[in-house]
Coordinates of C-alpha atoms in Angstrom, one line a residue:
X8 CA -25.1 5.8 -74.3
X9 CA -23.4 6.5 -70.9
X10 CA -25.1 9.2 -68.8
X11 CA -23.1 12.4 -68.4
X12 CA -24.2 12.5 -64.8
X13 CA -21.3 12.2 -62.3
X14 CA -21.3 11.7 -58.5
X15 CA -20.7 14.9 -56.6
X16 CA -18.0 13.0 -54.6
X17 CA -15.8 12.9 -57.8
X18 CA -15.5 16.7 -57.7
X19 CA -14.2 17.8 -54.3
X20 CA -14.3 21.6 -55.1
X21 CA -17.9 21.5 -56.2
X22 CA -18.8 19.2 -53.3
X23 CA -17.4 21.6 -50.6
X24 CA -19.0 24.6 -52.3
X25 CA -22.4 23.0 -52.3
X26 CA -21.9 21.6 -48.8
X27 CA -21.0 25.1 -47.4
X28 CA -24.2 26.5 -49.1
X29 CA -26.2 23.6 -47.6
X30 CA -25.0 24.5 -44.1
X31 CA -25.8 28.2 -44.7
X32 CA -29.3 27.5 -45.8
X33 CA -30.1 24.7 -43.3
X34 CA -30.6 24.5 -39.6
X35 CA -28.6 21.2 -39.4
X36 CA -25.6 22.5 -37.3
X37 CA -27.9 24.5 -35.1
X38 CA -30.0 21.4 -34.4
X39 CA -26.9 19.4 -33.7
X40 CA -25.6 22.1 -31.4
X41 CA -28.9 22.1 -29.4
X42 CA -28.7 18.3 -29.0
X43 CA -25.1 18.6 -27.8
X44 CA -26.2 21.4 -25.4
X45 CA -29.3 19.8 -24.0
X46 CA -29.0 16.0 -24.4
X47 CA -25.3 15.1 -24.7
X48 CA -24.6 15.8 -21.0
X49 CA -26.9 12.8 -20.1
X50 CA -25.4 10.6 -22.8
X51 CA -21.8 11.2 -21.4
X52 CA -22.8 11.2 -17.8
X53 CA -20.9 8.0 -16.9
X54 CA -18.2 7.6 -19.7
X55 CA -15.4 9.0 -17.5
X56 CA -16.3 7.8 -14.1
X57 CA -13.2 7.4 -12.0
X58 CA -10.8 8.0 -14.9
X59 CA -7.9 10.5 -15.2
X60 CA -8.0 10.2 -19.0
X61 CA -10.9 10.0 -21.4
X62 CA -10.3 8.7 -25.0
X63 CA -12.6 10.1 -27.7
X64 CA -12.7 8.8 -31.3
X65 CA -14.2 11.0 -34.0
X66 CA -15.0 9.0 -37.1
X67 CA -15.4 11.3 -40.1
X68 CA -14.6 14.4 -38.1
X69 CA -14.6 16.8 -41.1
X70 CA -13.5 20.3 -40.2
X71 CA -14.1 19.8 -36.5
X72 CA -16.9 22.2 -35.8
X73 CA -19.2 19.7 -34.0
X74 CA -16.2 17.8 -32.6
X75 CA -15.0 20.9 -30.6
X76 CA -18.5 21.4 -29.2
X77 CA -18.7 17.8 -28.1
X78 CA -15.3 18.0 -26.5
X79 CA -16.3 21.2 -24.6
X80 CA -19.2 19.3 -23.1
X81 CA -17.0 16.3 -22.1
X82 CA -14.5 18.7 -20.5
X83 CA -17.3 20.5 -18.6
X84 CA -18.6 17.2 -17.2
X85 CA -15.1 16.0 -16.3
X86 CA -13.0 19.1 -15.4
X87 CA -9.3 18.5 -15.0
X88 CA -9.3 15.2 -16.8
X89 CA -7.0 14.7 -19.8
X90 CA -8.9 14.1 -23.1
X91 CA -7.2 12.3 -25.9
X92 CA -9.2 13.1 -29.1
X93 CA -8.4 11.0 -32.2
X94 CA -9.9 12.0 -35.6
X95 CA -10.4 9.7 -38.6
X96 CA -10.9 11.9 -41.6
X97 CA -9.9 11.0 -45.2
X98 CA -9.9 14.6 -46.7
X99 CA -6.7 16.6 -46.2
X100 CA -8.5 19.9 -46.8
X101 CA -10.9 19.2 -43.9
X102 CA -8.1 18.1 -41.6
X103 CA -6.3 21.4 -42.4
X104 CA -9.4 23.4 -41.5
X105 CA -9.8 21.3 -38.4
X106 CA -6.2 22.1 -37.3
X107 CA -6.8 25.8 -38.0
X108 CA -9.9 25.7 -35.8
X109 CA -7.9 24.1 -33.0
X110 CA -5.0 26.6 -33.3
X111 CA -7.5 29.5 -33.0
X112 CA -9.5 28.1 -30.1
X113 CA -8.5 29.3 -26.6
X114 CA -10.3 26.7 -24.4
X115 CA -8.7 23.4 -25.3
X116 CA -6.4 22.9 -22.3
X117 CA -5.9 19.2 -21.4
X118 CA -7.1 18.1 -24.8
X119 CA -4.7 16.2 -27.1
X120 CA -5.5 15.9 -30.8
X121 CA -4.3 13.2 -33.2
X122 CA -5.4 13.2 -36.9
X123 CA -5.5 10.0 -39.1
X124 CA -5.9 10.8 -42.8
X125 CA -7.9 7.7 -43.7
X126 CA -11.4 6.4 -44.0
X127 CA -13.2 4.3 -41.3
X128 CA -12.4 1.1 -43.4
X129 CA -8.8 2.0 -43.7
X130 CA -8.5 2.7 -40.0
X131 CA -10.0 -0.7 -39.2
X132 CA -7.7 -2.5 -41.7
X133 CA -4.6 -0.7 -40.3
X134 CA -5.5 -1.5 -36.7
X135 CA -6.1 -5.1 -37.7
X136 CA -2.8 -5.3 -39.6
X137 CA -1.0 -3.8 -36.6
X138 CA -2.9 -6.1 -34.3
X139 CA -4.0 -3.2 -32.2
X140 CA -7.3 -2.8 -30.3
X141 CA -7.5 0.6 -28.6
X142 CA -10.6 1.1 -26.5
X143 CA -12.5 4.3 -26.4
X144 CA -14.8 6.0 -23.9
X145 CA -16.8 7.9 -26.5
X146 CA -17.0 7.3 -30.3
X147 CA -19.1 9.5 -32.6
X148 CA -20.0 9.2 -36.3
X149 CA -21.7 12.3 -37.5
X150 CA -23.2 12.2 -41.1
X151 CA -20.6 9.7 -42.3
X152 CA -22.2 6.3 -42.5
X153 CA -23.2 7.0 -46.1
X154 CA -19.5 6.5 -47.1
X155 CA -18.7 3.1 -45.7
X156 CA -18.9 -0.1 -47.7
X157 CA -20.6 -2.3 -45.1
X158 CA -22.7 -0.5 -42.5
X159 CA -23.5 -3.5 -40.2
X160 CA -19.8 -4.6 -40.2
X161 CA -18.6 -1.0 -39.4
X162 CA -21.1 -0.7 -36.6
X163 CA -20.0 -4.0 -35.1
X164 CA -16.3 -3.0 -35.3
X165 CA -16.5 0.4 -33.7
X166 CA -18.9 -0.9 -31.1
X167 CA -16.3 -3.6 -30.2
X168 CA -13.9 -0.8 -29.3
X169 CA -16.1 0.7 -26.6
X170 CA -14.9 0.7 -23.0
X171 CA -17.3 -0.9 -20.4
X172 CA -19.0 2.6 -19.8
X173 CA -18.5 3.9 -23.3
X174 CA -21.0 5.2 -25.8
X175 CA -21.2 5.2 -29.6
X176 CA -23.2 8.2 -31.0
X177 CA -24.4 8.2 -34.6
X178 CA -26.1 11.1 -36.4
X179 CA -27.5 10.7 -39.9
X180 CA -30.6 11.8 -41.8
X181 CA -34.0 10.7 -40.4
X182 CA -36.1 8.1 -41.9
X183 CA -38.9 10.7 -41.7
X184 CA -36.9 13.3 -43.7
X185 CA -37.2 14.5 -47.3
X186 CA -33.8 12.8 -48.0
X187 CA -35.5 9.4 -47.5
X188 CA -38.2 10.3 -49.9
X189 CA -35.8 11.6 -52.5
X190 CA -33.4 8.7 -52.3
X191 CA -36.1 6.3 -53.3
X192 CA -36.0 8.0 -56.8
X193 CA -33.7 6.0 -59.2
X194 CA -31.2 7.5 -61.6
X195 CA -28.7 9.4 -59.3
X196 CA -25.1 8.5 -60.0
X197 CA -23.7 6.8 -56.9
X198 CA -20.7 5.0 -58.4
X199 CA -20.1 3.0 -55.3
X200 CA -18.9 6.1 -53.5
X201 CA -22.0 6.7 -51.3
X202 CA -24.9 4.6 -50.0
X203 CA -28.4 5.9 -49.1
X204 CA -29.1 5.1 -45.5
X205 CA -31.2 6.8 -42.9
X206 CA -31.9 6.4 -39.2
X207 CA -34.9 4.1 -40.1
X208 CA -32.4 1.5 -41.4
X209 CA -30.3 1.2 -38.2
X210 CA -32.7 -0.5 -35.7
X211 CA -32.9 -3.6 -37.9
X212 CA -29.1 -3.8 -38.1
X213 CA -28.6 -3.1 -34.4
X214 CA -31.3 -5.6 -33.3
X215 CA -29.6 -8.2 -35.6
X216 CA -26.3 -7.5 -33.8
X217 CA -28.1 -7.7 -30.4
X218 CA -27.0 -4.1 -29.5
X219 CA -28.9 -1.8 -27.1
X220 CA -29.6 1.7 -28.3
X221 CA -31.7 4.8 -27.8
X222 CA -33.2 6.9 -30.8
X223 CA -33.8 10.6 -30.9
X224 CA -35.3 12.8 -33.7
X225 CA -33.7 16.2 -34.5
X226 CA -35.9 18.6 -36.4
X227 CA -34.1 20.5 -39.2
X228 CA -35.0 22.3 -42.4
X229 CA -33.4 23.9 -45.4
X230 CA -34.6 26.8 -47.5
X231 CA -34.5 25.5 -51.1
X232 CA -36.6 28.3 -52.7
X233 CA -33.8 29.2 -55.0
X234 CA -33.9 25.7 -56.5
X235 CA -37.1 26.7 -58.3
X236 CA -35.6 29.9 -59.8
X237 CA -34.3 29.1 -63.2
X238 CA -30.7 30.1 -63.7
X239 CA -30.1 30.8 -60.0
X240 CA -26.5 29.6 -59.3
X241 CA -27.2 28.9 -55.5
X242 CA -30.3 26.9 -56.5
X243 CA -28.1 24.9 -58.9
X244 CA -25.5 24.2 -56.3
X245 CA -28.2 23.1 -53.7
X246 CA -29.7 20.8 -56.3
X247 CA -26.2 19.3 -56.8
X248 CA -26.1 18.7 -53.0
X249 CA -29.6 17.3 -52.8
X250 CA -28.9 14.8 -55.7
X251 CA -25.2 14.3 -55.0
X252 CA -24.7 15.0 -58.7
X253 CA -22.2 17.4 -60.3
X254 CA -24.1 20.0 -62.4
X255 CA -27.5 18.2 -62.0
X256 CA -29.4 20.9 -63.9
X257 CA -27.0 20.7 -66.9
X258 CA -26.5 16.9 -67.0
X259 CA -29.8 15.3 -65.9
X260 CA -32.3 14.1 -68.5
X261 CA -35.3 16.5 -68.7
X262 CA -37.8 13.9 -67.3
X263 CA -35.6 13.2 -64.2
X264 CA -35.4 17.0 -63.6
X265 CA -39.1 17.4 -63.9
X266 CA -39.7 14.4 -61.6
X267 CA -37.3 15.8 -59.0
X268 CA -38.7 19.3 -58.9
X269 CA -42.2 17.8 -58.5
X270 CA -41.0 15.5 -55.7
X271 CA -39.3 18.4 -53.8
X272 CA -42.6 20.3 -53.6
X273 CA -44.5 17.3 -52.1
X274 CA -45.4 17.4 -48.4
X275 CA -43.2 14.3 -47.7
X276 CA -40.2 16.4 -48.8
X277 CA -40.9 20.0 -48.0
X278 CA -43.4 22.5 -46.7
X279 CA -44.2 26.0 -48.1
X280 CA -44.3 28.9 -45.6
X281 CA -44.5 32.6 -46.4
X282 CA -43.9 31.8 -50.1
X283 CA -40.7 30.0 -49.4
X284 CA -40.0 26.2 -49.8
X285 CA -38.4 24.5 -46.8
X286 CA -36.9 21.0 -47.3
X287 CA -37.4 18.6 -44.4
X288 CA -33.8 17.7 -43.4
X289 CA -34.6 16.1 -40.0
X290 CA -31.8 13.9 -38.5
X291 CA -31.9 10.8 -36.4
X292 CA -29.6 10.3 -33.4
X293 CA -28.7 6.8 -32.2
X294 CA -26.8 6.3 -29.0
X295 CA -25.5 2.7 -28.7
X296 CA -24.6 1.2 -25.4
X297 CA -21.5 -0.9 -24.8

């Protein structure tokens, strides 16, 4: 009999509901902001040397929250320079929120925005079909490599678009995080929409391609205490996000639920502080040289 479990990516409404809750309960964006504040200036220190225009490509830009922070750092490093920011994002709802964010911001002078409603694969196919090869000074992929069909090929393609002083920045879950432990459990419904990959998988791919890179670890955690309270709606939503499954509590076999709840309490996944359970949601940052 077919399992009633469905990938969360098949239900956009439920996905964004659970994703918003994840952001509320986790320090993910805070950790990324700290990286942008403290370490990004060194990463971008030479991308715009001698240029009057800097071209930035955001792959999987979402609603633009992190994009605008990155752009503000680039503009601070290269005042007066025109920045062309292209965004690849397949979800129309996210693009709409991104445009609202831009319309409400007051500090985006000299920054031009172009949105492409397509996936990274579709962008590559379109550029190849049009025989175009636009070069970029800075490309970033934040929490999006899970949704490409062929990660090594995607990395090679976007790396090939870098200018001689350009940088490719990737952020995804750390190989030392609870995600990596959980993803080793079988039985979650991927349906070819998502792959489980962490920062621990990238060095092998990058070494094979002969690429130079630097690795950083970003500490982050998420309060998942409500996941252990039966009938708690927020807890159920967080479990959906953790397992990438629609209505996990209602559709998963009892043995899988038991196994998951056991796994979530283990030290490899979480730690217990002051009676609360905090999931290890550390991220890995990879900066790839041209």
